[in-house]
Short mmCIF file of C-alpha atoms in Angstrom, two decimals:
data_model
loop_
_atom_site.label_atom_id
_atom_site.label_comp_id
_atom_site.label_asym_id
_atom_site.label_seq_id
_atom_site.Cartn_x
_atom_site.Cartn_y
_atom_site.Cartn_z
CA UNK A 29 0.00 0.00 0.00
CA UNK A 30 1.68 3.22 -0.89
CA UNK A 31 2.12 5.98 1.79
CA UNK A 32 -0.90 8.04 3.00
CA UNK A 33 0.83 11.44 3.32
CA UNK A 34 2.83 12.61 0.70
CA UNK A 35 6.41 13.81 2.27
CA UNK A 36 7.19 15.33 -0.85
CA UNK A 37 6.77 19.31 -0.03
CA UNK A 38 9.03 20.33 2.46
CA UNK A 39 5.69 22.74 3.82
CA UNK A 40 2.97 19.95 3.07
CA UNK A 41 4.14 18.00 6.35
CA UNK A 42 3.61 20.88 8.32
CA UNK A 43 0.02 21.92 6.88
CA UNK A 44 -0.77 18.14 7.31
CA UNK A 45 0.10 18.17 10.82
CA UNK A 46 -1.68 21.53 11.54
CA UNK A 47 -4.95 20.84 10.15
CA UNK A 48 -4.78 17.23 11.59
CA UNK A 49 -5.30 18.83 14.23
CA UNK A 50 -8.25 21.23 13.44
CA UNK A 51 -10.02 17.87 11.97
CA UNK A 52 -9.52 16.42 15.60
CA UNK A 53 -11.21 19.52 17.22
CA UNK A 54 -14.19 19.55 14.71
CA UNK A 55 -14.47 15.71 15.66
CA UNK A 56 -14.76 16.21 19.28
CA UNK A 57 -17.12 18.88 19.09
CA UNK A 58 -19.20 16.89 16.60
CA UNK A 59 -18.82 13.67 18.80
CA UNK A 60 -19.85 15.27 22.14
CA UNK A 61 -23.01 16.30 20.01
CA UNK A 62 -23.51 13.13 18.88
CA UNK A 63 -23.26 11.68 22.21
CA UNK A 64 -25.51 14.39 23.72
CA UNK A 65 -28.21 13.13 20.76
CA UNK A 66 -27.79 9.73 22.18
CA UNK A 67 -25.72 8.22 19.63
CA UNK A 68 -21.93 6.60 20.60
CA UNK A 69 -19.48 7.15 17.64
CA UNK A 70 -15.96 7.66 17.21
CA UNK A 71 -14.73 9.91 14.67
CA UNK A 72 -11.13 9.04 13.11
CA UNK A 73 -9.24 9.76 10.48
CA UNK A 74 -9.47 7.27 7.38
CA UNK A 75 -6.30 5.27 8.67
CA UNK A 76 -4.66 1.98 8.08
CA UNK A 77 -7.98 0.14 10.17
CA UNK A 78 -10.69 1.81 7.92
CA UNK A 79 -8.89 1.12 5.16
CA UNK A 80 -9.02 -2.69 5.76
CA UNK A 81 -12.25 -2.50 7.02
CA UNK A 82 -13.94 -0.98 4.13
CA UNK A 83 -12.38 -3.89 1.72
CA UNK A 84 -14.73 -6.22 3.67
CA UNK A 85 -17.51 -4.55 3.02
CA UNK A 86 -19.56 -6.23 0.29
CA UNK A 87 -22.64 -5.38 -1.39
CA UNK A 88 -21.66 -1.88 -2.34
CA UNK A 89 -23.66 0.80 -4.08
CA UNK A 90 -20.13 2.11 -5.15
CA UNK A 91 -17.01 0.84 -6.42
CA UNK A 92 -14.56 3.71 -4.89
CA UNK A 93 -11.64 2.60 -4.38
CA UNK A 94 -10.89 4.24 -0.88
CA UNK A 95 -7.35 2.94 -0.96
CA UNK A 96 -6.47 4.86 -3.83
CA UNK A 97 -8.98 8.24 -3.14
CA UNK A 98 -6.89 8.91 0.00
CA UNK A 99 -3.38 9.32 -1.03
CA UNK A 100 -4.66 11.24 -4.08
CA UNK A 101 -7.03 13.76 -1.45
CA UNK A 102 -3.90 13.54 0.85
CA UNK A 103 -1.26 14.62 -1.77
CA UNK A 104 -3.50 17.41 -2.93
CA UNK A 105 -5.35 18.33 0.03
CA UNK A 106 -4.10 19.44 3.41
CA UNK A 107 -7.08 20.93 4.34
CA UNK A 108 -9.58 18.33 3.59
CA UNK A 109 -12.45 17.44 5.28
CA UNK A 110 -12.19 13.70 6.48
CA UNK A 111 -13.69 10.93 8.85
CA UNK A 112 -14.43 7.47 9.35
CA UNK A 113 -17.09 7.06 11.43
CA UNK A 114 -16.96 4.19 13.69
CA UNK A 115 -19.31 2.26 16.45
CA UNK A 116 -17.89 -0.88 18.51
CA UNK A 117 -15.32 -1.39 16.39
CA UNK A 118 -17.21 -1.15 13.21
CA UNK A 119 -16.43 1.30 10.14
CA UNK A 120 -19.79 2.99 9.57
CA UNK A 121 -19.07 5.33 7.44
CA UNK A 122 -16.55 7.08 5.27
CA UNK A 123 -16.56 10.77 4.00
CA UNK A 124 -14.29 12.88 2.62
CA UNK A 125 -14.55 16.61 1.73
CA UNK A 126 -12.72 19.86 1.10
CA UNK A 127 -12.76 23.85 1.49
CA UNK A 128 -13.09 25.85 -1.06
CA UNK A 129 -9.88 28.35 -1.15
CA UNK A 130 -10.52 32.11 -1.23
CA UNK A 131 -14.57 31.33 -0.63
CA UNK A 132 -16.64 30.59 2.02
CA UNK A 133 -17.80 27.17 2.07
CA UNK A 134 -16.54 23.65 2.30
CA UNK A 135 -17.71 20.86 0.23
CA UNK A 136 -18.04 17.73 1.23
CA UNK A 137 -17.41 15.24 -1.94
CA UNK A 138 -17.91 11.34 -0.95
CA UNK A 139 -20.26 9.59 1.58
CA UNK A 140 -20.06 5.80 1.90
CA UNK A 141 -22.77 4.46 4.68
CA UNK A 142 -21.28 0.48 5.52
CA UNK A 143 -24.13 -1.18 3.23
CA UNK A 144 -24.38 -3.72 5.89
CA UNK A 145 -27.92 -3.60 7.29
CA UNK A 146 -26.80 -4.48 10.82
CA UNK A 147 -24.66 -1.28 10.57
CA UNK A 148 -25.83 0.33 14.27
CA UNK A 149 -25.59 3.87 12.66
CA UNK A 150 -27.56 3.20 9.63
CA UNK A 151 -29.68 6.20 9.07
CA UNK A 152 -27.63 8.18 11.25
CA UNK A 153 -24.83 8.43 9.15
CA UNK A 154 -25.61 11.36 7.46
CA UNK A 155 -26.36 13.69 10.33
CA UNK A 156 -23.41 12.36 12.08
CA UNK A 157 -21.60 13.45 8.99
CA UNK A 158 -23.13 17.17 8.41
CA UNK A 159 -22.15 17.92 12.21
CA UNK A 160 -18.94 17.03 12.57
CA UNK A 161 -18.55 18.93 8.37
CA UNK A 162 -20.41 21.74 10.20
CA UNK A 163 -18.05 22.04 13.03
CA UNK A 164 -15.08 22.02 10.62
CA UNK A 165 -16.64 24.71 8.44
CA UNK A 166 -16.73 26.29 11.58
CA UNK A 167 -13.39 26.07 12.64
CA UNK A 168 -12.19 26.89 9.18
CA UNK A 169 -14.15 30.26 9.36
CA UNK A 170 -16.34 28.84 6.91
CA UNK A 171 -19.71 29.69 6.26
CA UNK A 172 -21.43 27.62 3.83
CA UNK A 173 -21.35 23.77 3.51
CA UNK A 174 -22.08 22.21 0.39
CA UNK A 175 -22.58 18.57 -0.72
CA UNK A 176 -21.54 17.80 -4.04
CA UNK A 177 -23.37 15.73 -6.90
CA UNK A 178 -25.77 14.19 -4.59
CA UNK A 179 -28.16 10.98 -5.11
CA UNK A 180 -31.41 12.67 -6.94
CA UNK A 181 -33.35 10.40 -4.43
CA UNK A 182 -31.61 11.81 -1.60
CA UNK A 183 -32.07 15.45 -2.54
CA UNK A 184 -36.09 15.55 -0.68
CA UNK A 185 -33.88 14.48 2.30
CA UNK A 186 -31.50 17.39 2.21
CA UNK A 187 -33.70 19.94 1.45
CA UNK A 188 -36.16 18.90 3.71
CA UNK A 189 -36.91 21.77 7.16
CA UNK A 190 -33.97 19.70 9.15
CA UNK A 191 -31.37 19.51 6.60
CA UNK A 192 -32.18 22.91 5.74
CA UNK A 193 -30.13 22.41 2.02
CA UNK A 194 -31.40 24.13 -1.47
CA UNK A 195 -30.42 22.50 -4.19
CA UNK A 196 -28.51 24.52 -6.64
CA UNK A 197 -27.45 23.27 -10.45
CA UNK A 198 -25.27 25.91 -12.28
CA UNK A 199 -24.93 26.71 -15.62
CA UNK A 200 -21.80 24.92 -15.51
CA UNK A 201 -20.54 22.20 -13.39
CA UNK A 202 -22.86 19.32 -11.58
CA UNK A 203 -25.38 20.29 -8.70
CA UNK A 204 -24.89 20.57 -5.48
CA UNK A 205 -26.72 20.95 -1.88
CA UNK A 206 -25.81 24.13 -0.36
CA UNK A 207 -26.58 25.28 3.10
CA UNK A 208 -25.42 28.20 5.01
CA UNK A 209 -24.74 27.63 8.90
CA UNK B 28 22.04 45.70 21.03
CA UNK B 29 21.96 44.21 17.19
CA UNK B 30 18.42 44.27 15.71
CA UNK B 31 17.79 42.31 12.46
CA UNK B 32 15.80 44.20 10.03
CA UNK B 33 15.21 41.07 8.46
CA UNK B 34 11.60 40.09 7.75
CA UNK B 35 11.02 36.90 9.35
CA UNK B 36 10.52 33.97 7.01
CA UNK B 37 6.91 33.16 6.38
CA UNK B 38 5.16 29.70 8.08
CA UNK B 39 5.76 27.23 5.03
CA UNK B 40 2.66 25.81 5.88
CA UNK B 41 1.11 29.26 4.79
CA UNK B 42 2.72 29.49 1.46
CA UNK B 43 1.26 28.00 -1.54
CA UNK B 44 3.10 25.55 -4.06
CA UNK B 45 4.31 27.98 -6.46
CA UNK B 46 6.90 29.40 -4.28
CA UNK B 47 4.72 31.34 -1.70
CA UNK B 48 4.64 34.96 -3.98
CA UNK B 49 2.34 37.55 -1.34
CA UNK B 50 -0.19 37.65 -3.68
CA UNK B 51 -0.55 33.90 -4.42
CA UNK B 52 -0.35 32.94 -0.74
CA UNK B 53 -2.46 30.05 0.54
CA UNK B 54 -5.71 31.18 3.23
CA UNK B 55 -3.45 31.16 6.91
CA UNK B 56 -4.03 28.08 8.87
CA UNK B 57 -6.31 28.99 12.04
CA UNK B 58 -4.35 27.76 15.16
CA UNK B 59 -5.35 25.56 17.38
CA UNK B 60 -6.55 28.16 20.02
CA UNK B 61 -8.60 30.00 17.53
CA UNK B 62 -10.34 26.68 16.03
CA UNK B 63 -11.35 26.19 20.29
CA UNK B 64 -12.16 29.73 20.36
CA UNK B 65 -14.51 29.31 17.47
CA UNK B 66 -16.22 25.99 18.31
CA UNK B 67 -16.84 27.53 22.27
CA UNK B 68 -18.53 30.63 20.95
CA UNK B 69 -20.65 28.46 17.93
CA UNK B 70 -21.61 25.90 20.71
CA UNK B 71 -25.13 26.64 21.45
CA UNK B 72 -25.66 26.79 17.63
CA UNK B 73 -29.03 24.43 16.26
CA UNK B 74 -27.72 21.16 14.97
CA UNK B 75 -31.18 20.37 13.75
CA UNK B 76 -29.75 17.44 11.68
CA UNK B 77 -29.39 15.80 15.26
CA UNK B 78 -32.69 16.36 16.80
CA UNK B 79 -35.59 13.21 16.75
CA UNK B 80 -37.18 14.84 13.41
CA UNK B 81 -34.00 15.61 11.72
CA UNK B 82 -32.46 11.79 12.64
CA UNK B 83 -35.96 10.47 11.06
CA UNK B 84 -34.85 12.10 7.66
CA UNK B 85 -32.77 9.28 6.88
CA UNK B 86 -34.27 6.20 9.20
CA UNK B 87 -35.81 4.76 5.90
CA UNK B 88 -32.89 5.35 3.39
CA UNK B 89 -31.77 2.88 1.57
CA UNK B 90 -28.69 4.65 1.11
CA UNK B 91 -26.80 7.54 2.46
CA UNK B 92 -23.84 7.62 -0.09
CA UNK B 93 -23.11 11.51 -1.94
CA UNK B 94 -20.81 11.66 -4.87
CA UNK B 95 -20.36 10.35 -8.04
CA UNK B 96 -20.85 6.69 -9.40
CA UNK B 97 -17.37 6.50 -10.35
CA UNK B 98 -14.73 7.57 -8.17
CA UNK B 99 -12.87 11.19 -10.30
CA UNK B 100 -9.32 12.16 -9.65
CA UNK B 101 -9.15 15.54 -7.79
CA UNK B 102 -7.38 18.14 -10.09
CA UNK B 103 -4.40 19.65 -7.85
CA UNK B 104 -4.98 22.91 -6.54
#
């Protein structure tokens, strides 16, 4: 497997290391609300464990290959949005996101619910997901999140009075869920 | 005493790939203390994602994957 941070740039190790630690703040805060919600879940970075864990999973909607997606978001990406979202020492969930430089919101780009239907967040996933992207927007000093090329099913979801999204398709480019927080 | 007059060298972490000119600069990194400053004073913000009605949203999905059906390459910034 090849390495998951990109040594490369003698700056890139120090970015990486500073906005680890922003992503573990935004997890905390979005953990503690999770917890306060009533619902346990650990919030990682997509390491060495999820990595494994997601090549178990079978029955996939998707055929992203994970493995490959985070060296490429790692060598490009400092300050990407990312979590695996786990319960008991189960991968629930995988998502991985990024800010937008020079403009005010962060996108978030894949989602990846465990298909497994004993997966104990299933149907939780994506709030867990949108709070702990909401903190990071926040510590970011961003203002709008955004979730990219989204299911058309899904869409009544996200724009429905919780989610609070619009759905926005411009001229150019694919649509996206936008939300201000 | 010896002062420098010296500007001191910029964070790398700030500076962007092509060399770190002013004007192409990447956004500063918050710190870690301003990140905690910002998540204290957000903390009684609505998470309404969170609540009973907003957890019901997605009880019933049969998915909750976002993205693309085929995994694209991010361009590099």
């Amino acid at each position: 497997m090849p390495p998951l941070i990109d040594t490369r740039s003698g700056s890139r190790p120090s970015a990486e290391a500073k906005y680890r630690a922003l992503r573990h703040a935004a997890w905390q805060d979005a953990a503690a609300a999770l917890a306060s919600a009533g619902i346990t879940a650990e919030l990682r970075p997509i390491d060495v464990a999820a990595l494994a864990a997601v090549a178990c999973w079978r029955d996939r909607r998707v055929d992203w290959p994970w493995h490959l997606m985070i060296p490429d978001w790692r060598r490009n990406y400092p300050g990407r949005f990312e979590v695996g979202i786990w319960h008991g020492g189960v991968l629930c969930a995988l998502a991985i996101g990024r800010p937008a430089p020079k403009a005010s919101h962060l996108s978030l780009y894949y989602v990846e619910r465990n298909p497994d239907p004993a997966n104990p967040l299933r149907g939780k996933v994506t709030g867990a997901v949108i709070d702990a992207l909401a903190a990071y927007a926040i510590v970011l000093g961003k203002t709008e999140l955004r979730l990219v090329d989204p299911l058309p099913a899904l869409v009544p979801r996200y724009c429905s009075p919780p989610f609070g999204f619009r759905l926005v398709t411009p001229a150019s480019g694919g649509p996206y869920c936008s939300r201000s927080i | 005493m010896t002062v420098s007059t010296r500007k001191p060298k910029a964070d790398p972490a700030t500076l962007s790939r092509s060399g770190g000119n002013r004007s192409h600069a990447a956004e500063p990194i918050p710190t870690l203390e301003e990140a905690q400053k910002r998540l204290t004073a957000a903390a009684g913000r609505p998470r309404p994602w969170l609540t009973p009605e907003g957890l019901a949203v997605f009880a019933d999905a049969p998915t909750e994957d976002l993205g693309p059906d085929v995994y694209k390459r991010p361009d590099a910034e």
